[in-house]
């Protein structure tokens, strides 16, 4: 069957679930994953055909999309900071806001010869791997409570050909870190249960709740614990970078300040929401 013709079928089948632009995006991501053909290449090869067997693979994608499963989990990959990452249901799908946090760390450290960095709650490993790719002389460690997430993160370090040390650790019960670091970064769970109604259904249904949610009554518990450890295990003038809950900017600043950090700076993401914070020990 001509892939062009299959595209019409793909559009029609998904029309009641998504808008045309989204369906187009799913179609071209699948085309690239299955056939290594980019959108522009298809325009150049309009007579490209898929076999019956290939069509069955496409149908599997189509049927899973109808259940609202994110395309990244269906195809098993996503792109982050220009790199390809394997993802599955044990890891959060890396977000564009987190790319901005990586960008901020790199802007702050690109000119330094070498530094040690720790990422807390690493998930797919997107933060430490993107950092290591751009700061090849830095020593980079990352931890997560989830063994399954760490398997994904380790696989991603191999895919992207970088060396990162991964550790399984529950940061909430940790009494120390295994060394001093120049930079500690974290995008910890920060969504309150009261915000659940604002969260897209496919996120709630498919992404790991361990990565997302915190108790309404103690929503900054990860930040408090990380600040207390960072205060002890950051080198003098070391920096702390957080991705934060957009509704809790002032509260997060106050918390970080209460641990004695200085030069606290809040940044908005591309959508204009308070999203990340930098502080110096
Ligand atoms: C919001 S996700 C961030 C994942 C990844 N860093 C990213 O930016 O896409 C938070 C991560 O924290 C991990 N996590 C949750 N509770 C934890 C704990 N007590 N100790 C360490 N990691 C934890 C989750 O498994 C999850 O991978």
Short mmCIF file of N, CA and C in Angstrom, two decimals, residues 86-231:
data_model
loop_
_atom_site.label_atom_id
_atom_site.label_comp_id
_atom_site.label_asym_id
_atom_site.label_seq_id
_atom_site.Cartn_x
_atom_site.Cartn_y
_atom_site.Cartn_z
N UNK A 86 15.42 6.26 25.06
CA UNK A 86 14.45 5.18 25.19
C UNK A 86 13.56 5.52 26.40
N UNK A 87 12.26 5.34 26.29
CA UNK A 87 11.37 5.54 27.44
C UNK A 87 10.35 4.41 27.51
N UNK A 88 9.95 4.08 28.73
CA UNK A 88 8.82 3.17 28.92
C UNK A 88 8.00 3.66 30.11
N UNK A 89 7.01 2.87 30.49
CA UNK A 89 6.06 3.33 31.52
C UNK A 89 6.69 3.50 32.89
N UNK A 90 7.93 3.11 33.07
CA UNK A 90 8.60 3.30 34.36
C UNK A 90 9.28 4.66 34.47
N UNK A 91 9.27 5.41 33.38
CA UNK A 91 9.95 6.71 33.41
C UNK A 91 9.01 7.80 32.89
N UNK A 92 9.16 8.95 33.50
CA UNK A 92 8.44 10.12 32.98
C UNK A 92 8.94 10.40 31.56
N UNK A 93 8.07 10.88 30.69
CA UNK A 93 8.52 11.33 29.37
C UNK A 93 9.19 12.69 29.57
N UNK A 94 10.47 12.83 29.21
CA UNK A 94 11.14 14.13 29.41
C UNK A 94 10.38 15.26 28.74
N UNK A 95 10.32 16.39 29.43
CA UNK A 95 9.52 17.54 28.97
C UNK A 95 10.43 18.66 28.45
N UNK A 96 9.89 19.52 27.57
CA UNK A 96 10.66 20.66 27.05
C UNK A 96 11.11 21.61 28.15
N UNK A 97 10.31 21.73 29.23
CA UNK A 97 10.70 22.62 30.34
C UNK A 97 12.02 22.15 30.94
N UNK A 98 12.20 20.84 30.98
CA UNK A 98 13.42 20.28 31.59
C UNK A 98 14.63 20.53 30.68
N UNK A 99 14.37 20.62 29.38
CA UNK A 99 15.45 21.00 28.46
C UNK A 99 15.94 22.40 28.79
N UNK A 100 14.99 23.26 29.18
CA UNK A 100 15.38 24.64 29.53
C UNK A 100 16.23 24.66 30.79
N UNK A 101 15.94 23.74 31.72
CA UNK A 101 16.74 23.65 32.95
C UNK A 101 18.17 23.20 32.60
N UNK A 102 18.27 22.23 31.72
CA UNK A 102 19.59 21.75 31.27
C UNK A 102 20.35 22.90 30.61
N UNK A 103 19.63 23.65 29.78
CA UNK A 103 20.24 24.78 29.10
C UNK A 103 20.82 25.78 30.10
N UNK A 104 20.07 26.02 31.16
CA UNK A 104 20.49 26.98 32.19
C UNK A 104 21.77 26.49 32.89
N UNK A 105 21.80 25.20 33.20
CA UNK A 105 22.99 24.64 33.87
C UNK A 105 24.20 24.77 32.93
N UNK A 106 23.97 24.48 31.67
CA UNK A 106 25.08 24.54 30.70
C UNK A 106 25.58 25.98 30.54
N UNK A 107 24.65 26.91 30.45
CA UNK A 107 25.05 28.33 30.35
C UNK A 107 25.91 28.72 31.55
N UNK A 108 25.59 28.15 32.71
CA UNK A 108 26.30 28.51 33.94
C UNK A 108 27.65 27.82 34.05
N UNK A 109 27.85 26.72 33.31
CA UNK A 109 29.04 25.90 33.56
C UNK A 109 29.88 25.53 32.34
N UNK A 110 29.45 25.95 31.16
CA UNK A 110 30.14 25.49 29.94
C UNK A 110 31.63 25.82 29.92
N UNK A 111 32.01 26.96 30.54
CA UNK A 111 33.40 27.37 30.44
C UNK A 111 34.31 26.77 31.51
N UNK A 112 33.72 26.01 32.42
CA UNK A 112 34.55 25.45 33.49
C UNK A 112 35.17 24.14 33.06
N UNK A 113 36.42 23.91 33.50
CA UNK A 113 37.17 22.75 33.05
C UNK A 113 36.49 21.44 33.46
N UNK A 114 36.17 21.35 34.71
CA UNK A 114 35.61 20.08 35.17
C UNK A 114 34.76 20.33 36.40
N UNK A 115 33.69 19.61 36.55
CA UNK A 115 32.89 19.77 37.75
C UNK A 115 32.18 18.46 38.04
N UNK A 116 31.71 18.33 39.25
CA UNK A 116 30.96 17.12 39.61
C UNK A 116 29.50 17.51 39.79
N UNK A 117 28.65 16.70 39.21
CA UNK A 117 27.22 17.03 39.18
C UNK A 117 26.41 15.82 39.65
N UNK A 118 25.39 16.09 40.44
CA UNK A 118 24.46 15.04 40.86
C UNK A 118 23.06 15.40 40.43
N UNK A 119 22.36 14.43 39.80
CA UNK A 119 20.95 14.62 39.45
C UNK A 119 20.11 13.72 40.36
N UNK A 120 19.17 14.31 41.05
CA UNK A 120 18.34 13.54 42.00
C UNK A 120 16.95 13.30 41.40
N UNK A 121 16.58 12.02 41.25
CA UNK A 121 15.31 11.64 40.63
C UNK A 121 15.48 11.68 39.12
N UNK A 122 16.34 10.80 38.64
CA UNK A 122 16.83 10.94 37.25
C UNK A 122 15.87 10.40 36.19
N UNK A 123 14.97 9.48 36.57
CA UNK A 123 14.02 8.94 35.58
C UNK A 123 14.72 8.31 34.40
N UNK A 124 14.46 8.83 33.21
CA UNK A 124 15.07 8.29 31.98
C UNK A 124 16.57 8.62 31.88
N UNK A 125 17.06 9.44 32.80
CA UNK A 125 18.47 9.85 32.73
C UNK A 125 18.69 11.03 31.80
N UNK A 126 17.58 11.68 31.41
CA UNK A 126 17.70 12.75 30.41
C UNK A 126 18.62 13.89 30.86
N UNK A 127 18.52 14.28 32.14
CA UNK A 127 19.32 15.43 32.60
C UNK A 127 20.81 15.10 32.63
N UNK A 128 21.23 14.04 33.34
CA UNK A 128 22.67 13.79 33.41
C UNK A 128 23.29 13.44 32.07
N UNK A 129 22.53 12.76 31.22
CA UNK A 129 23.09 12.35 29.92
C UNK A 129 23.26 13.58 29.01
N UNK A 130 22.27 14.45 29.00
CA UNK A 130 22.40 15.68 28.19
C UNK A 130 23.55 16.53 28.73
N UNK A 131 23.71 16.56 30.07
CA UNK A 131 24.81 17.36 30.64
C UNK A 131 26.16 16.75 30.27
N UNK A 132 26.26 15.44 30.40
CA UNK A 132 27.55 14.79 30.13
C UNK A 132 27.96 14.95 28.65
N UNK A 133 26.96 14.89 27.78
CA UNK A 133 27.23 15.06 26.35
C UNK A 133 27.87 16.43 26.08
N UNK A 134 27.44 17.43 26.89
CA UNK A 134 27.92 18.80 26.65
C UNK A 134 29.03 19.24 27.59
N UNK A 135 29.25 18.47 28.66
CA UNK A 135 30.34 18.75 29.61
C UNK A 135 31.14 17.46 29.76
N UNK A 136 31.86 17.06 28.73
CA UNK A 136 32.46 15.72 28.73
C UNK A 136 33.47 15.48 29.85
N UNK A 137 34.05 16.55 30.41
CA UNK A 137 35.03 16.31 31.48
C UNK A 137 34.39 16.27 32.87
N UNK A 138 33.12 16.56 32.95
CA UNK A 138 32.47 16.56 34.27
C UNK A 138 32.23 15.12 34.73
N UNK A 139 32.25 14.95 36.06
CA UNK A 139 31.90 13.66 36.65
C UNK A 139 30.42 13.74 37.00
N UNK A 140 29.65 12.85 36.44
CA UNK A 140 28.20 12.99 36.62
C UNK A 140 27.59 11.75 37.26
N UNK A 141 26.84 11.98 38.34
CA UNK A 141 26.14 10.90 39.03
C UNK A 141 24.64 11.22 39.00
N UNK A 142 23.84 10.17 39.11
CA UNK A 142 22.40 10.37 39.11
C UNK A 142 21.78 9.28 39.96
N UNK A 143 20.72 9.63 40.68
CA UNK A 143 20.07 8.61 41.50
C UNK A 143 18.56 8.63 41.31
N UNK A 144 17.97 7.51 41.65
CA UNK A 144 16.52 7.39 41.60
C UNK A 144 16.14 6.27 42.56
N UNK A 145 14.93 6.35 43.08
CA UNK A 145 14.45 5.28 43.96
C UNK A 145 14.03 4.06 43.13
N UNK A 146 13.67 4.29 41.87
CA UNK A 146 13.10 3.23 41.05
C UNK A 146 14.18 2.45 40.28
N UNK A 147 14.25 1.16 40.59
CA UNK A 147 15.22 0.30 39.91
C UNK A 147 14.90 0.22 38.41
N UNK A 148 13.60 0.18 38.12
CA UNK A 148 13.20 0.07 36.71
C UNK A 148 13.53 1.34 35.92
N UNK A 149 13.40 2.48 36.58
CA UNK A 149 13.79 3.73 35.90
C UNK A 149 15.30 3.72 35.66
N UNK A 150 16.04 3.24 36.65
CA UNK A 150 17.51 3.23 36.50
C UNK A 150 17.96 2.30 35.37
N UNK A 151 17.19 1.22 35.14
CA UNK A 151 17.53 0.34 34.00
C UNK A 151 17.39 1.12 32.69
N UNK A 152 16.33 1.93 32.62
CA UNK A 152 16.11 2.75 31.42
C UNK A 152 17.23 3.79 31.28
N UNK A 153 17.56 4.43 32.40
CA UNK A 153 18.59 5.48 32.37
C UNK A 153 19.94 4.89 31.93
N UNK A 154 20.27 3.70 32.44
CA UNK A 154 21.55 3.08 32.07
C UNK A 154 21.56 2.76 30.57
N UNK A 155 20.43 2.26 30.10
CA UNK A 155 20.33 1.96 28.67
C UNK A 155 20.53 3.24 27.84
N UNK A 156 19.99 4.35 28.34
CA UNK A 156 20.12 5.61 27.60
C UNK A 156 21.55 6.14 27.59
N UNK A 157 22.28 5.85 28.68
CA UNK A 157 23.69 6.27 28.70
C UNK A 157 24.46 5.49 27.63
N UNK A 158 24.11 4.21 27.46
CA UNK A 158 24.77 3.40 26.42
C UNK A 158 24.38 3.92 25.03
N UNK A 159 23.10 4.14 24.83
CA UNK A 159 22.62 4.64 23.52
C UNK A 159 23.34 5.93 23.14
N UNK A 160 23.53 6.79 24.14
CA UNK A 160 24.13 8.10 23.86
C UNK A 160 25.63 8.16 24.09
N UNK A 161 26.19 6.99 24.41
CA UNK A 161 27.65 6.83 24.53
C UNK A 161 28.27 7.82 25.51
N UNK A 162 27.70 7.85 26.73
CA UNK A 162 28.30 8.67 27.78
C UNK A 162 28.41 7.84 29.05
N UNK A 163 29.35 8.25 29.91
CA UNK A 163 29.52 7.57 31.20
C UNK A 163 28.89 8.39 32.31
N UNK A 164 27.87 7.81 32.92
CA UNK A 164 27.21 8.44 34.07
C UNK A 164 27.11 7.36 35.14
N UNK A 165 27.35 7.72 36.41
CA UNK A 165 27.20 6.73 37.49
C UNK A 165 25.78 6.81 38.03
N UNK A 166 25.08 5.68 37.97
CA UNK A 166 23.70 5.65 38.46
C UNK A 166 23.63 4.90 39.78
N UNK A 167 22.85 5.45 40.72
CA UNK A 167 22.72 4.83 42.04
C UNK A 167 21.24 4.70 42.38
N UNK A 168 20.91 3.58 43.03
CA UNK A 168 19.53 3.47 43.51
C UNK A 168 19.50 3.99 44.95
N UNK A 169 18.71 5.00 45.19
CA UNK A 169 18.66 5.58 46.53
C UNK A 169 17.32 6.29 46.74
N UNK A 170 16.78 6.14 47.93
CA UNK A 170 15.59 6.90 48.31
C UNK A 170 16.10 8.19 48.94
N UNK A 171 15.92 9.30 48.25
CA UNK A 171 16.50 10.55 48.73
C UNK A 171 15.82 11.00 50.03
N UNK A 172 14.58 10.58 50.21
CA UNK A 172 13.85 11.06 51.40
C UNK A 172 14.38 10.43 52.69
N UNK A 173 15.00 9.26 52.58
CA UNK A 173 15.54 8.63 53.79
C UNK A 173 17.07 8.75 53.85
N UNK A 174 17.66 9.37 52.82
CA UNK A 174 19.13 9.46 52.79
C UNK A 174 19.62 10.40 53.91
N UNK A 175 20.70 10.01 54.56
CA UNK A 175 21.27 10.90 55.58
C UNK A 175 22.52 11.58 55.06
N UNK A 176 23.05 11.05 53.94
CA UNK A 176 24.22 11.70 53.34
C UNK A 176 24.31 11.39 51.85
N UNK A 177 25.15 12.14 51.17
CA UNK A 177 25.49 11.83 49.78
C UNK A 177 26.90 11.25 49.80
N UNK A 178 27.25 10.50 48.77
CA UNK A 178 28.52 9.75 48.84
C UNK A 178 29.75 10.61 48.54
N UNK A 179 29.56 11.86 48.12
CA UNK A 179 30.70 12.76 47.90
C UNK A 179 30.18 14.21 47.85
N UNK A 180 31.09 15.16 47.71
CA UNK A 180 30.67 16.55 47.51
C UNK A 180 30.44 16.78 46.02
N UNK A 181 29.55 17.69 45.71
CA UNK A 181 29.27 18.02 44.30
C UNK A 181 29.34 19.53 44.08
N UNK A 182 29.71 19.91 42.86
CA UNK A 182 29.71 21.34 42.50
C UNK A 182 28.31 21.81 42.10
N UNK A 183 27.55 20.86 41.57
CA UNK A 183 26.19 21.19 41.15
C UNK A 183 25.27 20.04 41.58
N UNK A 184 24.15 20.41 42.17
CA UNK A 184 23.09 19.40 42.41
C UNK A 184 21.85 19.89 41.68
N UNK A 185 21.27 18.99 40.89
CA UNK A 185 20.08 19.35 40.11
C UNK A 185 18.99 18.34 40.42
N UNK A 186 17.76 18.82 40.40
CA UNK A 186 16.66 17.88 40.58
C UNK A 186 15.37 18.40 39.96
N UNK A 187 14.67 17.47 39.33
CA UNK A 187 13.29 17.70 38.91
C UNK A 187 12.49 16.64 39.66
N UNK A 188 12.19 16.92 40.94
CA UNK A 188 11.56 15.88 41.75
C UNK A 188 10.05 15.84 41.53
N UNK A 189 9.36 14.87 42.11
CA UNK A 189 7.89 14.89 42.03
C UNK A 189 7.39 16.17 42.71
N UNK A 190 6.45 16.89 42.03
CA UNK A 190 5.96 18.13 42.66
C UNK A 190 4.50 18.44 42.38
N UNK A 191 3.78 17.53 41.75
CA UNK A 191 2.37 17.82 41.44
C UNK A 191 1.51 17.41 42.64
N UNK A 192 0.71 18.38 43.12
CA UNK A 192 -0.15 18.06 44.26
C UNK A 192 -1.40 17.32 43.77
N UNK A 193 -1.95 16.49 44.64
CA UNK A 193 -3.17 15.77 44.26
C UNK A 193 -4.29 16.74 43.86
N UNK A 194 -4.28 17.92 44.50
CA UNK A 194 -5.33 18.89 44.19
C UNK A 194 -5.20 19.44 42.76
N UNK A 195 -4.04 19.21 42.12
CA UNK A 195 -3.84 19.67 40.74
C UNK A 195 -4.18 18.58 39.72
N UNK A 196 -4.59 17.41 40.22
CA UNK A 196 -4.83 16.27 39.33
C UNK A 196 -5.82 16.60 38.21
N UNK A 197 -6.83 17.41 38.54
CA UNK A 197 -7.84 17.69 37.51
C UNK A 197 -7.29 18.53 36.35
N UNK A 198 -6.13 19.18 36.59
CA UNK A 198 -5.52 19.98 35.50
C UNK A 198 -4.59 19.12 34.65
N UNK A 199 -4.37 17.89 35.07
CA UNK A 199 -3.41 17.03 34.38
C UNK A 199 -4.13 16.25 33.27
N UNK A 200 -3.51 16.19 32.10
CA UNK A 200 -4.13 15.49 30.97
C UNK A 200 -4.38 14.02 31.32
N UNK A 201 -5.49 13.51 30.79
CA UNK A 201 -5.91 12.13 31.10
C UNK A 201 -4.82 11.12 30.75
N UNK A 202 -4.13 11.34 29.62
CA UNK A 202 -3.13 10.34 29.22
C UNK A 202 -1.91 10.35 30.13
N UNK A 203 -1.62 11.50 30.75
CA UNK A 203 -0.52 11.57 31.73
C UNK A 203 -0.92 10.76 32.96
N UNK A 204 -2.15 11.04 33.44
CA UNK A 204 -2.63 10.35 34.65
C UNK A 204 -2.69 8.84 34.44
N UNK A 205 -3.12 8.45 33.25
CA UNK A 205 -3.32 7.02 33.00
C UNK A 205 -2.02 6.27 32.74
N UNK A 206 -1.05 6.92 32.09
CA UNK A 206 0.11 6.15 31.61
C UNK A 206 1.44 6.51 32.28
N UNK A 207 1.60 7.72 32.79
CA UNK A 207 2.93 8.07 33.33
C UNK A 207 3.02 7.67 34.81
N UNK A 208 4.23 7.34 35.30
CA UNK A 208 4.34 6.80 36.66
C UNK A 208 4.00 7.83 37.73
N UNK A 209 3.06 7.49 38.58
CA UNK A 209 2.63 8.43 39.62
C UNK A 209 3.75 8.69 40.63
N UNK A 210 4.64 7.73 40.77
CA UNK A 210 5.81 7.91 41.65
C UNK A 210 6.66 9.09 41.21
N UNK A 211 6.65 9.36 39.91
CA UNK A 211 7.46 10.44 39.35
C UNK A 211 6.77 11.79 39.46
N UNK A 212 5.46 11.77 39.70
CA UNK A 212 4.69 13.01 39.57
C UNK A 212 4.18 13.60 40.88
N UNK A 213 3.57 12.76 41.71
CA UNK A 213 2.70 13.30 42.76
C UNK A 213 3.32 13.36 44.15
N UNK A 214 2.89 14.41 44.87
CA UNK A 214 3.27 14.58 46.28
C UNK A 214 2.00 14.88 47.08
N UNK A 215 2.12 14.69 48.37
CA UNK A 215 1.01 14.93 49.28
C UNK A 215 0.65 16.42 49.30
N UNK A 216 -0.63 16.73 49.25
CA UNK A 216 -1.08 18.13 49.27
C UNK A 216 -0.56 18.87 50.51
N UNK A 217 -0.44 18.14 51.61
CA UNK A 217 -0.07 18.79 52.87
C UNK A 217 1.43 18.97 53.06
N UNK A 218 2.21 18.36 52.19
CA UNK A 218 3.67 18.50 52.32
C UNK A 218 4.29 18.47 50.92
N UNK A 219 3.86 19.42 50.09
CA UNK A 219 4.20 19.34 48.67
C UNK A 219 5.67 19.65 48.37
N UNK A 220 6.37 20.28 49.32
CA UNK A 220 7.78 20.64 49.05
C UNK A 220 8.76 19.70 49.74
N UNK A 221 8.28 18.51 50.12
CA UNK A 221 9.15 17.63 50.93
C UNK A 221 10.44 17.26 50.22
N UNK A 222 10.39 17.06 48.90
CA UNK A 222 11.63 16.73 48.18
C UNK A 222 12.61 17.92 48.20
N UNK A 223 12.06 19.12 48.04
CA UNK A 223 12.92 20.32 48.01
C UNK A 223 13.58 20.52 49.37
N UNK A 224 12.78 20.30 50.45
CA UNK A 224 13.32 20.47 51.81
C UNK A 224 14.48 19.50 52.04
N UNK A 225 14.24 18.22 51.67
CA UNK A 225 15.26 17.20 51.91
C UNK A 225 16.51 17.48 51.06
N UNK A 226 16.29 17.85 49.80
CA UNK A 226 17.43 18.11 48.91
C UNK A 226 18.21 19.33 49.38
N UNK A 227 17.49 20.37 49.83
CA UNK A 227 18.19 21.56 50.36
C UNK A 227 19.05 21.18 51.54
N UNK A 228 18.52 20.36 52.43
CA UNK A 228 19.30 20.05 53.64
C UNK A 228 20.54 19.23 53.26
N UNK A 229 20.41 18.30 52.32
CA UNK A 229 21.59 17.53 51.88
C UNK A 229 22.55 18.42 51.08
N UNK A 230 21.97 19.26 50.22
CA UNK A 230 22.82 20.11 49.36
C UNK A 230 23.62 21.08 50.21
N UNK A 231 23.02 21.54 51.28
CA UNK A 231 23.72 22.48 52.15
C UNK A 231 25.00 21.86 52.67
#
